């Protein structure tokens, strides 16, 4: 689906990978996931509440609290994470061409004032697998840096239906979301932005 990807600092960005109906289908597929594994507000290891709310699907879910950043087999409520919807797995297969499927899908929800500071995704066991991000709803200003902290960065607005592959030499490149343009999309009834990140965690 969509156009060929553009490359920015080693990330492959597929603008408009998902058309409107595909985005709506994905939201519908996520609804039971969010019901079974409600969004929660994560706390950093230093005790700072994050501005995004998050949950996961798959065998493992990424969590953070006072005990640190890690993957866990259970939602904080003690239940298993729901399965990753097939429509989500199809995106992974489509943009990576890999037979190996991700075992974890982090679901981040950004309200009007949420952001995500520059970070590396490095809690996975094997960095040879890419991380794939899928954006739904309001636009988010995505900043891409370097494989080490600091230095020049580039930013690009990610819109609903955009997909980013963070892999290869850029697998450990710093990235984050500076802000969202609340209300820029009508996909989510209450506004805001959902970002899915698919990972092979272990
Ligand atoms: C993340 O890096 O975990 C999220 C990136 C995004 O929201 O686009
Ligand atoms: Fe990340």
PDB file of C-alpha atoms and ligand atoms in Angstrom:
ATOM      1  CA  UNK A   1       0.000   0.000   0.000  1.00  0.00           C
ATOM      2  CA  UNK A   2       1.070   3.609  -0.490  1.00  0.00           C
ATOM      3  CA  UNK A   3       4.224   5.116  -1.943  1.00  0.00           C
ATOM      4  CA  UNK A   4       7.839   4.077  -1.737  1.00  0.00           C
ATOM      5  CA  UNK A   5       9.519   4.982   1.546  1.00  0.00           C
ATOM      6  CA  UNK A   6      11.684   8.052   2.028  1.00  0.00           C
ATOM      7  CA  UNK A   7      14.857   7.744   4.063  1.00  0.00           C
ATOM      8  CA  UNK A   8      15.780  10.127   6.875  1.00  0.00           C
ATOM      9  CA  UNK A   9      18.884   9.543   9.000  1.00  0.00           C
ATOM     10  CA  UNK A  10      18.643   5.816   8.266  1.00  0.00           C
ATOM     11  CA  UNK A  11      14.966   5.454   9.123  1.00  0.00           C
ATOM     12  CA  UNK A  12      12.668   4.369   6.292  1.00  0.00           C
ATOM     13  CA  UNK A  13       9.456   6.404   6.390  1.00  0.00           C
ATOM     14  CA  UNK A  14       6.399   5.271   4.479  1.00  0.00           C
ATOM     15  CA  UNK A  15       4.087   8.305   4.283  1.00  0.00           C
ATOM     16  CA  UNK A  16       0.472   7.263   3.890  1.00  0.00           C
ATOM     17  CA  UNK A  17       1.211   3.560   4.070  1.00  0.00           C
ATOM     18  CA  UNK A  18      -2.322   2.978   5.390  1.00  0.00           C
ATOM     19  CA  UNK A  19      -5.285   4.562   3.623  1.00  0.00           C
ATOM     20  CA  UNK A  20      -8.344   5.841   5.517  1.00  0.00           C
ATOM     21  CA  UNK A  21     -10.255   2.544   5.609  1.00  0.00           C
ATOM     22  CA  UNK A  22      -7.133   0.658   6.699  1.00  0.00           C
ATOM     23  CA  UNK A  23      -6.579   3.181   9.519  1.00  0.00           C
ATOM     24  CA  UNK A  24     -10.204   2.835  10.645  1.00  0.00           C
ATOM     25  CA  UNK A  25      -9.893  -0.958  10.518  1.00  0.00           C
ATOM     26  CA  UNK A  26      -6.804  -0.781  12.686  1.00  0.00           C
ATOM     27  CA  UNK A  27      -8.568   1.390  15.262  1.00  0.00           C
ATOM     28  CA  UNK A  28     -11.424  -1.127  15.343  1.00  0.00           C
ATOM     29  CA  UNK A  29      -8.942  -3.988  15.814  1.00  0.00           C
ATOM     30  CA  UNK A  30      -7.275  -2.111  18.678  1.00  0.00           C
ATOM     31  CA  UNK A  31     -10.500  -1.438  20.562  1.00  0.00           C
ATOM     32  CA  UNK A  32     -10.763  -4.943  22.168  1.00  0.00           C
ATOM     33  CA  UNK A  33      -7.022  -4.852  22.858  1.00  0.00           C
ATOM     34  CA  UNK A  34      -7.376  -1.612  24.824  1.00  0.00           C
ATOM     35  CA  UNK A  35     -10.386  -3.041  26.632  1.00  0.00           C
ATOM     36  CA  UNK A  36      -8.490  -6.164  27.709  1.00  0.00           C
ATOM     37  CA  UNK A  37      -5.285  -4.271  28.526  1.00  0.00           C
ATOM     38  CA  UNK A  38      -6.236  -0.707  29.490  1.00  0.00           C
ATOM     39  CA  UNK A  39      -3.815   2.163  28.995  1.00  0.00           C
ATOM     40  CA  UNK A  40      -1.824   3.014  32.102  1.00  0.00           C
ATOM     41  CA  UNK A  41       0.456   5.921  32.974  1.00  0.00           C
ATOM     42  CA  UNK A  42       4.044   4.739  33.147  1.00  0.00           C
ATOM     43  CA  UNK A  43       6.614   6.077  35.594  1.00  0.00           C
ATOM     44  CA  UNK A  44      10.315   6.306  34.764  1.00  0.00           C
ATOM     45  CA  UNK A  45      12.843   4.476  36.967  1.00  0.00           C
ATOM     46  CA  UNK A  46      13.576   7.860  38.584  1.00  0.00           C
ATOM     47  CA  UNK A  47       9.929   8.222  39.526  1.00  0.00           C
ATOM     48  CA  UNK A  48       8.820  10.724  36.891  1.00  0.00           C
ATOM     49  CA  UNK A  49       5.317  10.191  35.446  1.00  0.00           C
ATOM     50  CA  UNK A  50       5.483   9.999  31.643  1.00  0.00           C
ATOM     51  CA  UNK A  51       3.061  12.138  29.645  1.00  0.00           C
ATOM     52  CA  UNK A  52       2.034   9.312  27.309  1.00  0.00           C
ATOM     53  CA  UNK A  53      -0.224   6.507  28.408  1.00  0.00           C
ATOM     54  CA  UNK A  54       0.683   3.023  27.275  1.00  0.00           C
ATOM     55  CA  UNK A  55      -0.190  -0.627  27.041  1.00  0.00           C
ATOM     56  CA  UNK A  56       0.921  -3.557  24.902  1.00  0.00           C
ATOM     57  CA  UNK A  57      -0.150  -6.542  22.853  1.00  0.00           C
ATOM     58  CA  UNK A  58       1.849  -9.708  22.227  1.00  0.00           C
ATOM     59  CA  UNK A  59       3.703 -12.213  24.375  1.00  0.00           C
ATOM     60  CA  UNK A  60       5.707  -9.430  25.991  1.00  0.00           C
ATOM     61  CA  UNK A  61       4.910  -5.853  26.837  1.00  0.00           C
ATOM     62  CA  UNK A  62       7.342  -3.016  27.494  1.00  0.00           C
ATOM     63  CA  UNK A  63       6.846  -1.424  30.887  1.00  0.00           C
ATOM     64  CA  UNK A  64       8.610   1.077  33.087  1.00  0.00           C
ATOM     65  CA  UNK A  65       8.256   1.806  36.779  1.00  0.00           C
ATOM     66  CA  UNK A  66      10.548   2.278  39.780  1.00  0.00           C
ATOM     67  CA  UNK A  67      12.062  -1.132  39.029  1.00  0.00           C
ATOM     68  CA  UNK A  68      13.285  -0.020  35.600  1.00  0.00           C
ATOM     69  CA  UNK A  69      12.684  -0.383  31.872  1.00  0.00           C
ATOM     70  CA  UNK A  70      11.932  -3.947  30.799  1.00  0.00           C
ATOM     71  CA  UNK A  71       9.658  -6.384  29.034  1.00  0.00           C
ATOM     72  CA  UNK A  72       7.043  -8.197  31.097  1.00  0.00           C
ATOM     73  CA  UNK A  73       4.704 -11.097  30.282  1.00  0.00           C
ATOM     74  CA  UNK A  74       1.840  -9.484  32.200  1.00  0.00           C
ATOM     75  CA  UNK A  75      -0.045  -6.178  32.158  1.00  0.00           C
ATOM     76  CA  UNK A  76       0.331  -4.304  35.500  1.00  0.00           C
ATOM     77  CA  UNK A  77      -3.137  -5.625  36.441  1.00  0.00           C
ATOM     78  CA  UNK A  78      -1.738  -9.176  36.303  1.00  0.00           C
ATOM     79  CA  UNK A  79      -3.414 -10.375  33.088  1.00  0.00           C
ATOM     80  CA  UNK A  80      -1.657 -11.555  29.925  1.00  0.00           C
ATOM     81  CA  UNK A  81      -1.302  -9.052  27.119  1.00  0.00           C
ATOM     82  CA  UNK A  82      -3.821  -9.607  24.300  1.00  0.00           C
ATOM     83  CA  UNK A  83      -2.609 -10.969  20.964  1.00  0.00           C
ATOM     84  CA  UNK A  84      -1.235  -8.575  18.351  1.00  0.00           C
ATOM     85  CA  UNK A  85      -4.040  -8.077  15.790  1.00  0.00           C
ATOM     86  CA  UNK A  86      -3.426  -9.673  12.383  1.00  0.00           C
ATOM     87  CA  UNK A  87      -3.849  -6.307  10.660  1.00  0.00           C
ATOM     88  CA  UNK A  88      -0.895  -5.014  12.691  1.00  0.00           C
ATOM     89  CA  UNK A  89       1.262  -8.041  11.894  1.00  0.00           C
ATOM     90  CA  UNK A  90       0.459  -7.537   8.207  1.00  0.00           C
ATOM     91  CA  UNK A  91       2.056  -4.070   8.339  1.00  0.00           C
ATOM     92  CA  UNK A  92       5.250  -5.525   9.822  1.00  0.00           C
ATOM     93  CA  UNK A  93       5.362  -8.176   7.102  1.00  0.00           C
ATOM     94  CA  UNK A  94       4.637  -5.617   4.403  1.00  0.00           C
ATOM     95  CA  UNK A  95       7.383  -3.155   5.280  1.00  0.00           C
ATOM     96  CA  UNK A  96      10.085  -5.553   6.509  1.00  0.00           C
ATOM     97  CA  UNK A  97       9.506  -8.624   4.338  1.00  0.00           C
ATOM     98  CA  UNK A  98      10.524 -10.703   7.348  1.00  0.00           C
ATOM     99  CA  UNK A  99       9.044 -14.101   8.138  1.00  0.00           C
ATOM    100  CA  UNK A 100       9.775 -13.681  11.826  1.00  0.00           C
ATOM    101  CA  UNK A 101       6.873 -11.850  13.458  1.00  0.00           C
ATOM    102  CA  UNK A 102       7.204  -9.383  16.338  1.00  0.00           C
ATOM    103  CA  UNK A 103       6.394 -10.699  19.817  1.00  0.00           C
ATOM    104  CA  UNK A 104       5.605  -7.271  21.244  1.00  0.00           C
ATOM    105  CA  UNK A 105       3.507  -4.290  20.189  1.00  0.00           C
ATOM    106  CA  UNK A 106       3.791  -1.217  22.390  1.00  0.00           C
ATOM    107  CA  UNK A 107       0.736   1.022  22.180  1.00  0.00           C
ATOM    108  CA  UNK A 108       1.405   4.638  23.135  1.00  0.00           C
ATOM    109  CA  UNK A 109      -1.395   7.173  23.419  1.00  0.00           C
ATOM    110  CA  UNK A 110      -0.543  10.872  23.193  1.00  0.00           C
ATOM    111  CA  UNK A 111      -3.087  13.371  24.529  1.00  0.00           C
ATOM    112  CA  UNK A 112      -2.835  17.101  23.850  1.00  0.00           C
ATOM    113  CA  UNK A 113       0.249  17.683  26.011  1.00  0.00           C
ATOM    114  CA  UNK A 114       2.069  14.390  25.638  1.00  0.00           C
ATOM    115  CA  UNK A 115       5.577  14.058  24.275  1.00  0.00           C
ATOM    116  CA  UNK A 116       8.380  11.522  24.265  1.00  0.00           C
ATOM    117  CA  UNK A 117      11.937  12.666  24.861  1.00  0.00           C
ATOM    118  CA  UNK A 118      14.814  11.463  22.697  1.00  0.00           C
ATOM    119  CA  UNK A 119      15.685   7.855  23.498  1.00  0.00           C
ATOM    120  CA  UNK A 120      16.985   4.616  22.021  1.00  0.00           C
ATOM    121  CA  UNK A 121      14.912   1.420  21.893  1.00  0.00           C
ATOM    122  CA  UNK A 122      17.422  -0.895  23.496  1.00  0.00           C
ATOM    123  CA  UNK A 123      15.627  -3.279  25.838  1.00  0.00           C
ATOM    124  CA  UNK A 124      15.342  -5.945  23.117  1.00  0.00           C
ATOM    125  CA  UNK A 125      17.691  -8.914  23.000  1.00  0.00           C
ATOM    126  CA  UNK A 126      18.749  -8.753  19.358  1.00  0.00           C
ATOM    127  CA  UNK A 127      19.199  -5.426  17.569  1.00  0.00           C
ATOM    128  CA  UNK A 128      19.365  -7.103  14.184  1.00  0.00           C
ATOM    129  CA  UNK A 129      15.556  -7.065  14.145  1.00  0.00           C
ATOM    130  CA  UNK A 130      14.027  -3.709  13.229  1.00  0.00           C
ATOM    131  CA  UNK A 131      11.439  -1.753  15.183  1.00  0.00           C
ATOM    132  CA  UNK A 132       8.417  -0.695  13.133  1.00  0.00           C
ATOM    133  CA  UNK A 133       6.244   2.255  14.163  1.00  0.00           C
ATOM    134  CA  UNK A 134       2.683   2.926  13.002  1.00  0.00           C
ATOM    135  CA  UNK A 135       1.002   6.297  13.607  1.00  0.00           C
ATOM    136  CA  UNK A 136      -2.754   6.802  13.930  1.00  0.00           C
ATOM    137  CA  UNK A 137      -4.748   9.954  14.622  1.00  0.00           C
ATOM    138  CA  UNK A 138      -3.228  13.369  15.236  1.00  0.00           C
ATOM    139  CA  UNK A 139       0.082  14.438  13.695  1.00  0.00           C
ATOM    140  CA  UNK A 140       3.214  14.024  15.790  1.00  0.00           C
ATOM    141  CA  UNK A 141       6.499  15.873  15.319  1.00  0.00           C
ATOM    142  CA  UNK A 142       9.080  13.084  15.168  1.00  0.00           C
ATOM    143  CA  UNK A 143      12.694  13.991  15.880  1.00  0.00           C
ATOM    144  CA  UNK A 144      15.557  11.785  14.726  1.00  0.00           C
ATOM    145  CA  UNK A 145      19.088  12.131  16.051  1.00  0.00           C
ATOM    146  CA  UNK A 146      22.140   9.924  16.008  1.00  0.00           C
ATOM    147  CA  UNK A 147      23.252   6.573  17.397  1.00  0.00           C
ATOM    148  CA  UNK A 148      24.939   8.414  20.244  1.00  0.00           C
ATOM    149  CA  UNK A 149      23.404  11.137  22.412  1.00  0.00           C
ATOM    150  CA  UNK A 150      23.506  14.706  21.094  1.00  0.00           C
ATOM    151  CA  UNK A 151      24.428  16.155  17.720  1.00  0.00           C
ATOM    152  CA  UNK A 152      22.345  17.358  14.825  1.00  0.00           C
ATOM    153  CA  UNK A 153      18.760  16.175  14.466  1.00  0.00           C
ATOM    154  CA  UNK A 154      16.057  16.264  11.801  1.00  0.00           C
ATOM    155  CA  UNK A 155      12.323  16.403  12.375  1.00  0.00           C
ATOM    156  CA  UNK A 156       9.383  15.209  10.328  1.00  0.00           C
ATOM    157  CA  UNK A 157       5.658  15.294  10.994  1.00  0.00           C
ATOM    158  CA  UNK A 158       4.197  11.802  11.187  1.00  0.00           C
ATOM    159  CA  UNK A 159       0.560  11.671  10.153  1.00  0.00           C
ATOM    160  CA  UNK A 160      -2.128   9.058  10.474  1.00  0.00           C
ATOM    161  CA  UNK A 161      -1.234   5.981   8.450  1.00  0.00           C
ATOM    162  CA  UNK A 162       2.501   6.696   8.307  1.00  0.00           C
ATOM    163  CA  UNK A 163       4.855   3.808   9.061  1.00  0.00           C
ATOM    164  CA  UNK A 164       8.524   4.065  10.079  1.00  0.00           C
ATOM    165  CA  UNK A 165      11.100   1.271   9.989  1.00  0.00           C
ATOM    166  CA  UNK A 166      13.938   1.808  12.462  1.00  0.00           C
ATOM    167  CA  UNK A 167      16.473  -0.822  11.535  1.00  0.00           C
ATOM    168  CA  UNK A 168      19.882  -1.646  10.154  1.00  0.00           C
ATOM    169  CA  UNK A 169      22.563   0.891  11.033  1.00  0.00           C
ATOM    170  CA  UNK A 170      19.817   3.147  12.464  1.00  0.00           C
ATOM    171  CA  UNK A 171      18.381   0.537  14.817  1.00  0.00           C
ATOM    172  CA  UNK A 172      19.808   2.357  17.844  1.00  0.00           C
ATOM    173  CA  UNK A 173      19.277   5.887  16.560  1.00  0.00           C
ATOM    174  CA  UNK A 174      17.817   8.332  19.080  1.00  0.00           C
ATOM    175  CA  UNK A 175      14.238   9.410  18.367  1.00  0.00           C
ATOM    176  CA  UNK A 176      11.324  11.079  20.095  1.00  0.00           C
ATOM    177  CA  UNK A 177       8.120  13.059  19.705  1.00  0.00           C
ATOM    178  CA  UNK A 178       8.377  16.795  20.481  1.00  0.00           C
ATOM    179  CA  UNK A 179       4.662  17.520  20.364  1.00  0.00           C
ATOM    180  CA  UNK A 180       1.448  16.574  18.688  1.00  0.00           C
ATOM    181  CA  UNK A 181      -0.964  18.707  16.698  1.00  0.00           C
ATOM    182  CA  UNK A 182      -4.032  17.954  18.795  1.00  0.00           C
ATOM    183  CA  UNK A 183      -7.212  17.787  16.749  1.00  0.00           C
ATOM    184  CA  UNK A 184      -5.453  17.556  13.381  1.00  0.00           C
ATOM    185  CA  UNK A 185      -7.090  14.202  12.599  1.00  0.00           C
ATOM    186  CA  UNK A 186     -10.622  12.957  12.993  1.00  0.00           C
ATOM    187  CA  UNK A 187      -9.686   9.286  13.168  1.00  0.00           C
ATOM    188  CA  UNK A 188      -9.932   8.979  16.950  1.00  0.00           C
ATOM    189  CA  UNK A 189     -13.248  10.177  18.396  1.00  0.00           C
ATOM    190  CA  UNK A 190     -11.570  11.866  21.377  1.00  0.00           C
ATOM    191  CA  UNK A 191      -8.577  13.118  19.429  1.00  0.00           C
ATOM    192  CA  UNK A 192      -4.957  12.438  20.216  1.00  0.00           C
ATOM    193  CA  UNK A 193      -2.386  10.159  18.663  1.00  0.00           C
ATOM    194  CA  UNK A 194      -1.765   6.446  18.885  1.00  0.00           C
ATOM    195  CA  UNK A 195       1.655   5.086  18.008  1.00  0.00           C
ATOM    196  CA  UNK A 196       2.269   1.372  17.755  1.00  0.00           C
ATOM    197  CA  UNK A 197       5.824   0.081  17.902  1.00  0.00           C
ATOM    198  CA  UNK A 198       6.380  -3.510  16.857  1.00  0.00           C
ATOM    199  CA  UNK A 199       9.411  -5.265  18.244  1.00  0.00           C
ATOM    200  CA  UNK A 200      11.065  -8.633  18.435  1.00  0.00           C
ATOM    201  CA  UNK A 201      11.743  -8.387  22.144  1.00  0.00           C
ATOM    202  CA  UNK A 202      13.235 -11.811  22.801  1.00  0.00           C
TER     203      UNK A 202
HETATM  204  C1  LIG B   1       8.550   5.533  20.544  1.00  0.00           C
HETATM  205  O1  LIG B   1       9.671   5.787  20.175  1.00  0.00           O
HETATM  206  O2  LIG B   1       8.326   4.695  21.426  1.00  0.00           O
HETATM  207  C2  LIG B   1       7.364   6.230  19.959  1.00  0.00           C
HETATM  208  C3  LIG B   1       7.648   6.973  18.703  1.00  0.00           C
HETATM  209  C4  LIG B   1       6.415   7.640  18.211  1.00  0.00           C
HETATM  210  O3  LIG B   1       5.507   7.903  19.008  1.00  0.00           O
HETATM  211  O4  LIG B   1       6.319   7.924  17.010  1.00  0.00           O
HETATM  212 FE1  LIG B   2      11.235   4.447  20.691  1.00  0.00          FE
END
